[in-house]
Short mmCIF file of C-alpha atoms in Angstrom, two decimals:
data_model
loop_
_atom_site.label_atom_id
_atom_site.label_comp_id
_atom_site.label_asym_id
_atom_site.label_seq_id
_atom_site.Cartn_x
_atom_site.Cartn_y
_atom_site.Cartn_z
CA GLU A 29 259.16 79.05 70.11
CA THR A 30 262.46 77.58 69.39
CA GLY A 31 263.83 74.39 70.61
CA VAL A 32 266.73 73.38 72.08
CA THR A 33 269.58 73.25 69.63
CA GLN A 34 273.31 71.49 69.59
CA SER A 35 276.30 71.19 67.15
CA PRO A 36 277.73 69.78 65.44
CA THR A 37 275.37 66.04 65.43
CA HIS A 38 278.22 64.26 64.76
CA LEU A 39 282.21 64.38 65.79
CA ILE A 40 285.20 61.99 65.63
CA LYS A 41 288.32 62.87 67.47
CA THR A 42 291.47 61.26 68.43
CA ARG A 43 292.36 60.18 72.05
CA GLY A 44 294.42 63.01 73.79
CA GLN A 45 292.49 65.71 71.57
CA GLN A 46 290.39 68.48 73.06
CA VAL A 47 286.46 69.22 71.75
CA THR A 48 283.92 71.61 71.97
CA LEU A 49 280.51 71.11 71.87
CA ARG A 50 277.48 74.08 71.70
CA CYS A 51 274.20 74.48 72.84
CA SER A 52 271.53 77.32 72.22
CA SER A 53 268.70 76.54 75.10
CA GLN A 54 265.05 76.80 74.27
CA SER A 55 263.73 80.48 74.13
CA GLY A 56 262.85 81.85 77.77
CA HIS A 57 264.92 79.45 79.45
CA ASN A 58 267.94 80.50 81.39
CA THR A 59 269.16 77.20 82.52
CA VAL A 60 271.22 74.45 80.91
CA SER A 61 272.36 71.15 81.94
CA TRP A 62 274.68 68.89 79.91
CA TYR A 63 274.78 65.21 80.35
CA GLN A 64 276.68 62.11 79.03
CA GLN A 65 274.54 59.05 77.57
CA ALA A 66 276.88 56.05 77.10
CA LEU A 67 274.98 53.05 74.80
CA GLY A 68 271.84 51.30 76.84
CA GLN A 69 272.54 53.79 79.87
CA GLY A 70 270.73 56.84 81.40
CA PRO A 71 271.95 60.21 80.94
CA GLN A 72 274.74 61.07 83.46
CA PHE A 73 274.72 64.65 84.75
CA ILE A 74 277.93 66.48 83.79
CA PHE A 75 277.10 69.68 85.00
CA GLN A 76 274.32 72.68 84.87
CA TYR A 77 274.46 76.35 84.31
CA TYR A 78 272.10 79.00 85.84
CA ARG A 79 272.79 82.62 84.52
CA GLU A 80 276.09 81.79 84.21
CA GLU A 81 277.15 80.32 86.75
CA GLU A 82 277.78 76.68 87.58
CA ASN A 83 274.68 75.74 89.69
CA GLY A 84 275.91 71.47 90.31
CA ARG A 85 278.23 69.51 89.24
CA GLY A 86 277.97 65.49 88.45
CA ASN A 87 280.85 62.70 89.21
CA PHE A 88 283.08 64.35 86.45
CA PRO A 89 286.63 64.91 86.29
CA PRO A 90 287.76 68.75 85.92
CA ARG A 91 288.80 68.13 82.35
CA PHE A 92 285.11 68.44 81.51
CA SER A 93 284.13 71.98 81.70
CA GLY A 94 282.02 74.61 80.42
CA LEU A 95 280.70 77.87 79.67
CA GLN A 96 277.20 79.88 79.61
CA PHE A 97 276.73 83.05 77.68
CA PRO A 98 274.46 85.92 78.24
CA ASN A 99 272.42 85.10 75.96
CA TYR A 100 272.01 81.41 78.01
CA SER A 101 273.69 79.34 75.11
CA SER A 102 276.25 77.25 76.81
CA GLU A 103 279.49 75.08 75.83
CA LEU A 104 280.97 71.94 77.11
CA ASN A 105 284.70 71.57 76.55
CA VAL A 106 286.55 68.19 77.01
CA ASN A 107 290.41 68.34 77.52
CA ALA A 108 292.51 65.36 76.74
CA LEU A 109 289.88 62.83 75.42
CA GLU A 110 290.01 59.41 76.25
CA LEU A 111 288.11 56.03 74.21
CA ASP A 112 285.30 56.35 76.91
CA ASP A 113 284.77 59.61 76.36
CA SER A 114 282.64 58.20 73.13
CA ALA A 115 279.26 58.85 73.67
CA LEU A 116 276.09 61.01 73.01
CA TYR A 117 276.42 64.22 74.75
CA LEU A 118 273.00 66.02 75.62
CA CYS A 119 272.24 69.40 76.53
CA ALA A 120 268.70 70.40 78.19
CA SER A 121 267.20 73.72 78.87
CA SER A 122 264.85 74.59 81.39
CA SER A 123 263.29 78.08 82.78
CA ARG A 124 264.68 78.40 86.03
CA SER A 125 267.26 76.85 88.26
CA GLY A 126 266.95 73.44 89.87
CA ALA A 127 264.87 70.46 89.55
CA ASP A 128 262.45 71.91 87.12
CA GLU A 129 261.32 70.49 83.89
CA GLN A 130 263.92 69.93 81.09
CA TYR A 131 264.08 69.93 77.16
CA PHE A 132 266.28 68.30 75.45
CA GLY A 133 268.31 69.06 72.21
CA PRO A 134 269.22 66.31 69.86
CA GLY A 135 272.49 65.83 70.87
CA THR A 136 276.11 65.35 69.94
CA ARG A 137 277.50 61.85 68.93
CA LEU A 138 281.37 62.08 69.72
CA THR A 139 283.31 59.40 68.73
CA VAL A 140 287.43 58.75 70.23
CA THR A 141 289.58 56.78 68.45
CA ARG B 15 273.14 50.14 95.82
CA LYS B 16 272.75 52.67 92.84
CA GLU B 17 270.88 55.96 93.56
CA VAL B 18 268.00 55.31 90.96
CA GLU B 19 267.19 51.82 89.84
CA GLN B 20 264.84 50.52 87.16
CA ASP B 21 264.51 47.40 85.45
CA PRO B 22 265.86 47.61 81.97
CA GLY B 23 263.45 45.16 80.63
CA PRO B 24 262.35 44.72 77.78
CA PHE B 25 258.61 44.54 78.45
CA ASN B 26 257.26 42.69 75.84
CA VAL B 27 253.29 43.63 75.74
CA PRO B 28 250.25 43.23 73.19
CA GLU B 29 248.42 46.23 71.70
CA GLY B 30 245.61 47.62 74.40
CA ALA B 31 247.61 46.06 77.81
CA THR B 32 248.21 47.79 80.82
CA VAL B 33 251.72 47.65 81.50
CA ALA B 34 253.68 49.55 84.86
CA PHE B 35 256.86 50.74 85.62
CA ASN B 36 258.76 51.31 89.20
CA CYS B 37 261.63 53.17 89.89
CA THR B 38 263.39 53.27 93.01
CA TYR B 39 265.66 55.90 95.01
CA SER B 40 267.81 55.83 97.58
CA ASN B 41 268.12 59.35 98.47
CA SER B 42 265.23 60.32 100.90
CA ALA B 43 265.81 63.66 100.88
CA SER B 44 264.64 63.54 96.53
CA GLN B 45 262.81 66.65 95.89
CA SER B 46 261.75 66.46 92.18
CA PHE B 47 260.87 63.04 90.35
CA PHE B 48 260.05 62.83 86.27
CA TRP B 49 259.55 60.63 83.87
CA TYR B 50 260.95 60.96 80.16
CA ARG B 51 260.39 58.94 77.28
CA GLN B 52 263.47 58.15 74.62
CA ASP B 53 263.17 56.92 71.24
CA CYS B 54 265.88 54.76 69.60
CA ARG B 55 268.86 57.02 69.09
CA LYS B 56 266.73 59.98 69.92
CA GLU B 57 266.74 62.51 72.79
CA PRO B 58 264.79 61.97 75.91
CA LYS B 59 261.32 63.72 75.47
CA LEU B 60 259.84 65.22 79.09
CA LEU B 61 256.60 62.94 79.93
CA MET B 62 255.26 64.27 83.00
CA SER B 63 256.20 65.28 86.16
CA VAL B 64 255.48 63.10 89.26
CA TYR B 65 253.74 64.83 92.04
CA SER B 66 253.09 63.94 95.90
CA SER B 67 249.52 63.53 94.93
CA GLY B 68 249.86 61.60 92.02
CA ASN B 69 249.02 62.80 88.18
CA GLU B 70 247.32 61.53 84.95
CA ASP B 71 247.44 62.76 81.76
CA GLY B 72 245.38 60.66 79.37
CA ARG B 73 246.39 57.07 79.47
CA PHE B 74 249.31 57.64 81.66
CA THR B 75 249.52 57.57 85.40
CA ALA B 76 252.28 58.64 87.58
CA GLN B 77 252.41 57.86 91.60
CA LEU B 78 255.03 58.69 94.20
CA ASN B 79 255.44 56.47 97.13
CA ARG B 80 258.00 58.50 99.34
CA ALA B 81 257.77 56.12 102.13
CA SER B 82 259.11 53.31 100.03
CA GLN B 83 260.92 55.48 97.85
CA TYR B 84 259.69 54.69 94.29
CA ILE B 85 257.99 56.30 91.51
CA SER B 86 255.67 54.66 89.25
CA LEU B 87 254.45 55.14 85.54
CA LEU B 88 250.99 53.29 84.40
CA ILE B 89 250.20 52.87 80.91
CA ARG B 90 246.88 52.04 80.11
CA ASP B 91 245.53 50.77 76.46
CA SER B 92 249.33 50.24 74.94
CA LYS B 93 249.57 51.59 71.76
CA LEU B 94 252.32 50.26 69.15
CA SER B 95 253.79 54.16 69.31
CA ASP B 96 254.15 53.55 73.00
CA SER B 97 257.11 51.27 72.09
CA ALA B 98 260.14 53.26 73.83
CA THR B 99 262.73 53.50 76.64
CA TYR B 100 261.06 55.34 79.64
CA LEU B 101 263.27 56.96 81.97
CA CYS B 102 263.02 57.78 85.57
CA VAL B 103 264.90 61.45 86.97
CA VAL B 104 265.19 62.20 90.60
CA SER B 105 266.78 65.08 91.77
CA TYR B 106 268.17 66.33 94.76
CA SER B 107 268.76 69.97 95.28
CA GLY B 108 270.83 70.03 98.68
CA GLY B 109 272.64 73.56 98.05
CA SER B 110 273.01 72.67 93.95
CA TYR B 111 271.41 70.84 91.74
CA ILE B 112 272.02 67.11 91.14
CA PRO B 113 269.58 65.13 88.93
CA THR B 114 270.00 61.59 88.71
CA PHE B 115 268.68 59.34 85.53
CA GLY B 116 268.05 55.40 85.86
CA ARG B 117 269.16 53.58 82.93
CA GLY B 118 265.81 53.35 81.51
CA THR B 119 262.94 50.46 80.78
CA SER B 120 262.45 49.61 77.55
CA LEU B 121 258.74 48.93 76.37
CA ILE B 122 258.04 46.88 73.24
CA VAL B 123 254.29 47.02 72.09
CA HIS B 124 253.31 44.05 69.57
CA PRO B 125 250.36 43.58 67.48
#
């Protein structure tokens, strides 16, 4: 069974730029959630995709957008990067929509300068 | 009041000790509860689900108290390897899925 993978591992961007982060879900899982984790804080829910549809969204502005593909992999896009977007971005997959047990990828550490 | 609150600690305990963490939540319609463990600069890993009847996995016991709106995690016979941050997650599914993590409780087990 393949675990959750994310790419890239680290990324440095400049304020105002755009970034795309990628996630491959665990085999057999059809649901992907994205989280932002700042240092010393718990993960903050950005949104969830279930069978290619957004299934819930946290308190993040529209410049945070996502996609899920037919193979259930997913992308997180962030436009007009701000310094406060610097964080660890985590992707988690689960076997069904809703509040199921989630399995996290190693994360992408984004630094915005 | 935050939706999910945890004492950030750190809880500093000797090996072999018993330690307990609580996590309070504000949304009485919350439906699902979990504990995750996160090591420094790593991803969270599922520790256990929390059921209404409570559940136990080896040295770990999780309880849910809906009346007082909190969940708890008890660790018995602490090991050095238990040192980590413990995150609680509370989820509400009222049409769409909204999970909320606490900020985590730091545990340090020393020899």
